[in-house]
Short mmCIF file of the N, C-alpha and C atoms (twelve columns), coordinates in Angstrom:
data_MODEL
# 
_entry.id   MODEL 
# 
loop_
_atom_site.group_PDB 
_atom_site.id 
_atom_site.type_symbol 
_atom_site.label_atom_id 
_atom_site.label_alt_id 
_atom_site.label_comp_id 
_atom_site.label_asym_id 
_atom_site.label_seq_id 
_atom_site.Cartn_x 
_atom_site.Cartn_y 
_atom_site.Cartn_z 
_atom_site.pdbx_PDB_model_num 
ATOM 1   N N  . UNK A 1  89.162  117.328 108.282 1 
ATOM 2   C CA . UNK A 1  90.110  118.591 107.731 1 
ATOM 3   C C  . UNK A 1  89.337  117.272 106.165 1 
ATOM 4   N N  . UNK A 2  88.254  118.063 105.790 1 
ATOM 5   C CA . UNK A 2  88.311  117.941 104.104 1 
ATOM 6   C C  . UNK A 2  89.904  117.882 102.813 1 
ATOM 7   N N  . UNK A 3  90.026  117.266 102.755 1 
ATOM 8   C CA . UNK A 3  91.078  117.269 101.558 1 
ATOM 9   C C  . UNK A 3  90.513  116.758 100.445 1 
ATOM 10  N N  . UNK A 4  89.858  116.728 99.807  1 
ATOM 11  C CA . UNK A 4  89.193  116.684 98.467  1 
ATOM 12  C C  . UNK A 4  89.026  118.752 97.780  1 
ATOM 13  N N  . UNK A 5  89.174  119.747 98.963  1 
ATOM 14  C CA . UNK A 5  89.355  120.318 98.385  1 
ATOM 15  C C  . UNK A 5  90.639  121.054 97.996  1 
ATOM 16  N N  . UNK A 6  90.963  120.687 98.903  1 
ATOM 17  C CA . UNK A 6  92.925  120.661 99.093  1 
ATOM 18  C C  . UNK A 6  93.557  120.288 97.360  1 
ATOM 19  N N  . UNK A 7  93.729  119.255 97.090  1 
ATOM 20  C CA . UNK A 7  93.936  118.143 95.720  1 
ATOM 21  C C  . UNK A 7  93.620  119.182 94.632  1 
ATOM 22  N N  . UNK A 8  91.845  119.711 95.068  1 
ATOM 23  C CA . UNK A 8  91.445  120.602 93.450  1 
ATOM 24  C C  . UNK A 8  92.328  121.894 93.880  1 
ATOM 25  N N  . UNK A 9  92.115  122.183 94.709  1 
ATOM 26  C CA . UNK A 9  92.467  123.682 94.621  1 
ATOM 27  C C  . UNK A 9  94.131  123.301 94.051  1 
ATOM 28  N N  . UNK A 10 94.968  122.309 94.071  1 
ATOM 29  C CA . UNK A 10 96.162  122.312 94.160  1 
ATOM 30  C C  . UNK A 10 96.258  121.751 91.795  1 
ATOM 31  N N  . UNK A 11 95.190  121.752 91.473  1 
ATOM 32  C CA . UNK A 11 95.206  120.706 90.577  1 
ATOM 33  C C  . UNK A 11 94.790  122.317 89.501  1 
ATOM 34  N N  . UNK A 12 93.870  122.463 90.648  1 
ATOM 35  C CA . UNK A 12 93.509  124.129 90.020  1 
ATOM 36  C C  . UNK A 12 94.499  125.107 89.119  1 
ATOM 37  N N  . UNK A 13 95.381  125.190 90.276  1 
ATOM 38  C CA . UNK A 13 96.120  126.651 89.945  1 
ATOM 39  C C  . UNK A 13 97.130  125.608 89.295  1 
ATOM 40  N N  . UNK A 14 97.422  125.061 89.262  1 
ATOM 41  C CA . UNK A 14 98.566  123.434 88.772  1 
ATOM 42  C C  . UNK A 14 98.176  124.330 87.329  1 
ATOM 43  N N  . UNK A 15 97.253  123.783 86.907  1 
ATOM 44  C CA . UNK A 15 96.170  123.830 85.295  1 
ATOM 45  C C  . UNK A 15 96.837  125.496 85.129  1 
ATOM 46  N N  . UNK A 16 96.148  126.183 85.782  1 
ATOM 47  C CA . UNK A 16 95.867  127.193 85.689  1 
ATOM 48  C C  . UNK A 16 97.065  128.409 85.777  1 
ATOM 49  N N  . UNK A 17 98.831  127.731 86.418  1 
ATOM 50  C CA . UNK A 17 99.004  128.084 85.812  1 
ATOM 51  C C  . UNK A 17 100.573 128.525 85.842  1 
ATOM 52  N N  . UNK A 18 100.778 126.815 85.612  1 
ATOM 53  C CA . UNK A 18 101.839 126.634 84.448  1 
ATOM 54  C C  . UNK A 18 103.189 126.528 85.218  1 
ATOM 55  N N  . UNK A 19 102.619 125.985 87.285  1 
ATOM 56  C CA . UNK A 19 104.139 126.425 87.937  1 
ATOM 57  C C  . UNK A 19 104.642 125.016 88.450  1 
ATOM 58  N N  . UNK A 20 105.527 125.930 88.756  1 
ATOM 59  C CA . UNK A 20 106.126 123.976 89.532  1 
ATOM 60  C C  . UNK A 20 105.608 123.695 90.548  1 
ATOM 61  N N  . UNK A 21 106.058 122.374 90.685  1 
ATOM 62  C CA . UNK A 21 105.778 122.110 92.435  1 
ATOM 63  C C  . UNK A 21 105.415 122.685 93.299  1 
ATOM 64  N N  . UNK A 22 106.559 122.992 94.248  1 
ATOM 65  C CA . UNK A 22 106.817 123.913 95.566  1 
ATOM 66  C C  . UNK A 22 106.118 125.171 94.993  1 
ATOM 67  N N  . UNK A 23 106.160 125.374 93.776  1 
ATOM 68  C CA . UNK A 23 105.470 126.880 93.831  1 
ATOM 69  C C  . UNK A 23 103.693 126.586 94.148  1 
ATOM 70  N N  . UNK A 24 102.453 125.831 93.499  1 
ATOM 71  C CA . UNK A 24 101.946 125.351 94.507  1 
ATOM 72  C C  . UNK A 24 101.660 125.100 95.149  1 
ATOM 73  N N  . UNK A 25 102.203 124.069 96.073  1 
ATOM 74  C CA . UNK A 25 102.448 124.283 97.373  1 
ATOM 75  C C  . UNK A 25 102.265 125.538 97.952  1 
ATOM 76  N N  . UNK A 26 102.828 126.796 98.107  1 
ATOM 77  C CA . UNK A 26 103.439 127.574 98.507  1 
ATOM 78  C C  . UNK A 26 101.734 128.469 98.121  1 
ATOM 79  N N  . UNK A 27 101.422 128.313 97.055  1 
ATOM 80  C CA . UNK A 27 99.997  129.220 97.052  1 
ATOM 81  C C  . UNK A 27 98.679  128.395 97.958  1 
ATOM 82  N N  . UNK A 28 98.877  127.431 97.849  1 
ATOM 83  C CA . UNK A 28 98.327  126.145 98.340  1 
ATOM 84  C C  . UNK A 28 98.123  126.918 100.215 1 
ATOM 85  N N  . UNK A 29 98.768  127.527 100.211 1 
ATOM 86  C CA . UNK A 29 99.680  127.264 101.643 1 
ATOM 87  C C  . UNK A 29 99.154  128.658 102.139 1 
ATOM 88  N N  . UNK A 30 99.352  129.830 101.341 1 
ATOM 89  C CA . UNK A 30 98.814  131.011 101.383 1 
ATOM 90  C C  . UNK A 30 97.115  131.501 100.780 1 
ATOM 91  N N  . UNK A 31 96.493  130.399 100.379 1 
ATOM 92  C CA . UNK A 31 95.355  130.031 100.305 1 
ATOM 93  C C  . UNK A 31 94.394  128.693 102.062 1 
ATOM 94  N N  . UNK A 32 95.104  128.678 102.678 1 
ATOM 95  C CA . UNK A 32 94.453  128.081 103.913 1 
ATOM 96  C C  . UNK A 32 95.188  128.805 104.824 1 
ATOM 97  N N  . UNK A 33 96.572  129.441 104.489 1 
ATOM 98  C CA . UNK A 33 97.125  130.401 105.741 1 
ATOM 99  C C  . UNK A 33 96.064  132.091 106.279 1 
ATOM 100 N N  . UNK A 34 95.471  132.619 105.043 1 
ATOM 101 C CA . UNK A 34 94.984  133.792 104.708 1 
ATOM 102 C C  . UNK A 34 95.611  135.520 105.513 1 
ATOM 103 N N  . UNK A 35 96.980  135.029 105.448 1 
ATOM 104 C CA . UNK A 35 97.283  135.737 106.222 1 
ATOM 105 C C  . UNK A 35 98.709  136.589 105.288 1 
ATOM 106 N N  . UNK A 36 98.511  137.095 103.910 1 
ATOM 107 C CA . UNK A 36 98.925  136.995 103.637 1 
ATOM 108 C C  . UNK A 36 100.585 138.265 103.606 1 
ATOM 109 N N  . UNK A 37 100.066 138.873 103.948 1 
ATOM 110 C CA . UNK A 37 101.202 140.154 105.073 1 
ATOM 111 C C  . UNK A 37 102.753 138.754 104.908 1 
ATOM 112 N N  . UNK A 38 102.134 138.188 105.831 1 
ATOM 113 C CA . UNK A 38 102.823 137.230 106.967 1 
ATOM 114 C C  . UNK A 38 103.827 136.526 105.878 1 
ATOM 115 N N  . UNK A 39 103.164 136.159 104.531 1 
ATOM 116 C CA . UNK A 39 104.150 135.310 104.253 1 
ATOM 117 C C  . UNK A 39 104.514 135.843 103.099 1 
ATOM 118 N N  . UNK A 40 104.743 136.722 102.037 1 
ATOM 119 C CA . UNK A 40 104.971 137.859 101.528 1 
ATOM 120 C C  . UNK A 40 105.889 138.033 101.676 1 
ATOM 121 N N  . UNK A 41 106.296 138.818 103.672 1 
ATOM 122 C CA . UNK A 41 106.779 139.664 104.144 1 
ATOM 123 C C  . UNK A 41 107.814 138.001 103.592 1 
ATOM 124 N N  . UNK A 42 108.459 137.410 104.434 1 
ATOM 125 C CA . UNK A 42 108.698 135.900 104.980 1 
ATOM 126 C C  . UNK A 42 109.471 135.326 104.147 1 
ATOM 127 N N  . UNK A 43 108.711 135.494 102.509 1 
ATOM 128 C CA . UNK A 43 109.450 134.695 100.966 1 
ATOM 129 C C  . UNK A 43 110.040 135.962 100.702 1 
ATOM 130 N N  . UNK A 44 109.656 136.985 100.490 1 
ATOM 131 C CA . UNK A 44 110.617 137.318 99.712  1 
ATOM 132 C C  . UNK A 44 112.050 137.865 100.814 1 
ATOM 133 N N  . UNK A 45 111.890 138.083 101.870 1 
ATOM 134 C CA . UNK A 45 113.465 138.124 103.180 1 
ATOM 135 C C  . UNK A 45 114.016 137.145 103.154 1 
ATOM 136 N N  . UNK A 46 113.167 135.658 102.353 1 
ATOM 137 C CA . UNK A 46 114.526 135.451 102.061 1 
ATOM 138 C C  . UNK A 46 114.461 134.775 101.650 1 
ATOM 139 N N  . UNK A 47 114.649 135.206 100.167 1 
ATOM 140 C CA . UNK A 47 114.893 135.539 98.917  1 
ATOM 141 C C  . UNK A 47 116.045 136.263 99.174  1 
ATOM 142 N N  . UNK A 48 115.829 137.573 99.021  1 
ATOM 143 C CA . UNK A 48 117.285 138.340 98.949  1 
ATOM 144 C C  . UNK A 48 118.023 137.573 100.074 1 
ATOM 145 N N  . UNK A 49 117.553 136.996 100.776 1 
ATOM 146 C CA . UNK A 49 119.024 136.470 101.299 1 
ATOM 147 C C  . UNK A 49 119.985 134.943 100.639 1 
ATOM 148 N N  . UNK A 50 119.097 134.127 99.840  1 
ATOM 149 C CA . UNK A 50 119.878 132.882 99.085  1 
ATOM 150 C C  . UNK A 50 119.253 133.347 97.945  1 
ATOM 151 N N  . UNK A 51 119.227 134.130 97.064  1 
ATOM 152 C CA . UNK A 51 118.429 134.118 96.124  1 
ATOM 153 C C  . UNK A 51 118.598 132.834 94.565  1 
ATOM 154 N N  . UNK A 52 119.530 133.171 95.164  1 
ATOM 155 C CA . UNK A 52 120.252 131.538 93.836  1 
ATOM 156 C C  . UNK A 52 119.794 130.628 94.914  1 
ATOM 157 N N  . UNK A 53 119.286 130.529 95.294  1 
ATOM 158 C CA . UNK A 53 118.327 128.788 96.107  1 
ATOM 159 C C  . UNK A 53 117.129 128.940 96.813  1 
ATOM 160 N N  . UNK A 54 116.563 128.638 95.366  1 
ATOM 161 C CA . UNK A 54 114.671 128.481 95.457  1 
ATOM 162 C C  . UNK A 54 114.412 127.463 96.589  1 
ATOM 163 N N  . UNK A 55 115.117 126.489 95.717  1 
ATOM 164 C CA . UNK A 55 114.608 124.955 96.866  1 
ATOM 165 C C  . UNK A 55 114.998 125.354 98.221  1 
ATOM 166 N N  . UNK A 56 115.737 125.556 98.416  1 
ATOM 167 C CA . UNK A 56 116.482 126.329 99.559  1 
ATOM 168 C C  . UNK A 56 115.297 126.386 100.892 1 
ATOM 169 N N  . UNK A 57 115.327 128.556 99.709  1 
ATOM 170 C CA . UNK A 57 113.932 128.863 100.214 1 
ATOM 171 C C  . UNK A 57 112.833 127.967 100.421 1 
ATOM 172 N N  . UNK A 58 112.342 127.830 99.159  1 
ATOM 173 C CA . UNK A 58 110.874 126.702 99.591  1 
ATOM 174 C C  . UNK A 58 111.797 125.736 100.421 1 
ATOM 175 N N  . UNK A 59 112.219 125.379 101.220 1 
ATOM 176 C CA . UNK A 59 112.668 123.574 102.155 1 
ATOM 177 C C  . UNK A 59 112.319 124.957 104.252 1 
ATOM 178 N N  . UNK A 60 112.533 126.260 103.733 1 
ATOM 179 C CA . UNK A 60 113.203 127.076 104.434 1 
ATOM 180 C C  . UNK A 60 112.224 127.695 104.739 1 
ATOM 181 N N  . UNK A 61 110.801 128.313 104.168 1 
ATOM 182 C CA . UNK A 61 109.159 128.607 104.187 1 
ATOM 183 C C  . UNK A 61 107.687 127.078 104.723 1 
ATOM 184 N N  . UNK A 62 108.748 125.965 103.885 1 
ATOM 185 C CA . UNK A 62 107.366 125.437 104.435 1 
ATOM 186 C C  . UNK A 62 107.898 124.623 106.150 1 
ATOM 187 N N  . UNK A 63 108.959 124.925 106.203 1 
ATOM 188 C CA . UNK A 63 109.755 125.165 107.626 1 
ATOM 189 C C  . UNK A 63 108.743 125.955 108.846 1 
ATOM 190 N N  . UNK A 64 108.847 127.372 108.229 1 
ATOM 191 C CA . UNK A 64 108.238 128.109 108.821 1 
ATOM 192 C C  . UNK A 64 106.863 128.225 108.974 1 
ATOM 193 N N  . UNK A 65 106.461 127.675 107.859 1 
ATOM 194 C CA . UNK A 65 104.271 127.733 108.128 1 
ATOM 195 C C  . UNK A 65 104.444 126.171 109.130 1 
ATOM 196 N N  . UNK A 66 105.094 125.447 109.812 1 
ATOM 197 C CA . UNK A 66 105.045 123.636 109.617 1 
ATOM 198 C C  . UNK A 66 104.879 124.819 111.772 1 
ATOM 199 N N  . UNK A 67 106.616 125.456 111.833 1 
ATOM 200 C CA . UNK A 67 106.743 126.106 113.289 1 
ATOM 201 C C  . UNK A 67 104.843 127.062 113.489 1 
ATOM 202 N N  . UNK A 68 104.392 127.824 113.050 1 
ATOM 203 C CA . UNK A 68 104.115 128.489 112.927 1 
ATOM 204 C C  . UNK A 68 102.413 127.873 113.275 1 
ATOM 205 N N  . UNK A 69 101.706 127.290 112.561 1 
ATOM 206 C CA . UNK A 69 100.882 126.044 112.176 1 
ATOM 207 C C  . UNK A 69 100.727 125.804 113.710 1 
ATOM 208 N N  . UNK A 70 102.065 125.164 114.021 1 
ATOM 209 C CA . UNK A 70 101.878 124.601 115.615 1 
ATOM 210 C C  . UNK A 70 101.706 125.489 116.707 1 
ATOM 211 N N  . UNK A 71 102.428 126.571 116.785 1 
ATOM 212 C CA . UNK A 71 101.888 127.781 117.811 1 
ATOM 213 C C  . UNK A 71 99.988  127.854 117.805 1 
# 
């Protein structure tokens, strides 16, 4: 896997959107996964369950992605 596009995408997104690093991570994962409906569906459901714990949501989401990628 060529890592340069990864860092390029991440830094450009952070500059353009001025978002926290975790959000940039999600956007990059979205870029990699290319299944927007599955991604947003999971994120919104998780946010509803844990609305005040965005960091926890991020970790759960990352775990979900890791599991999905392994399949």
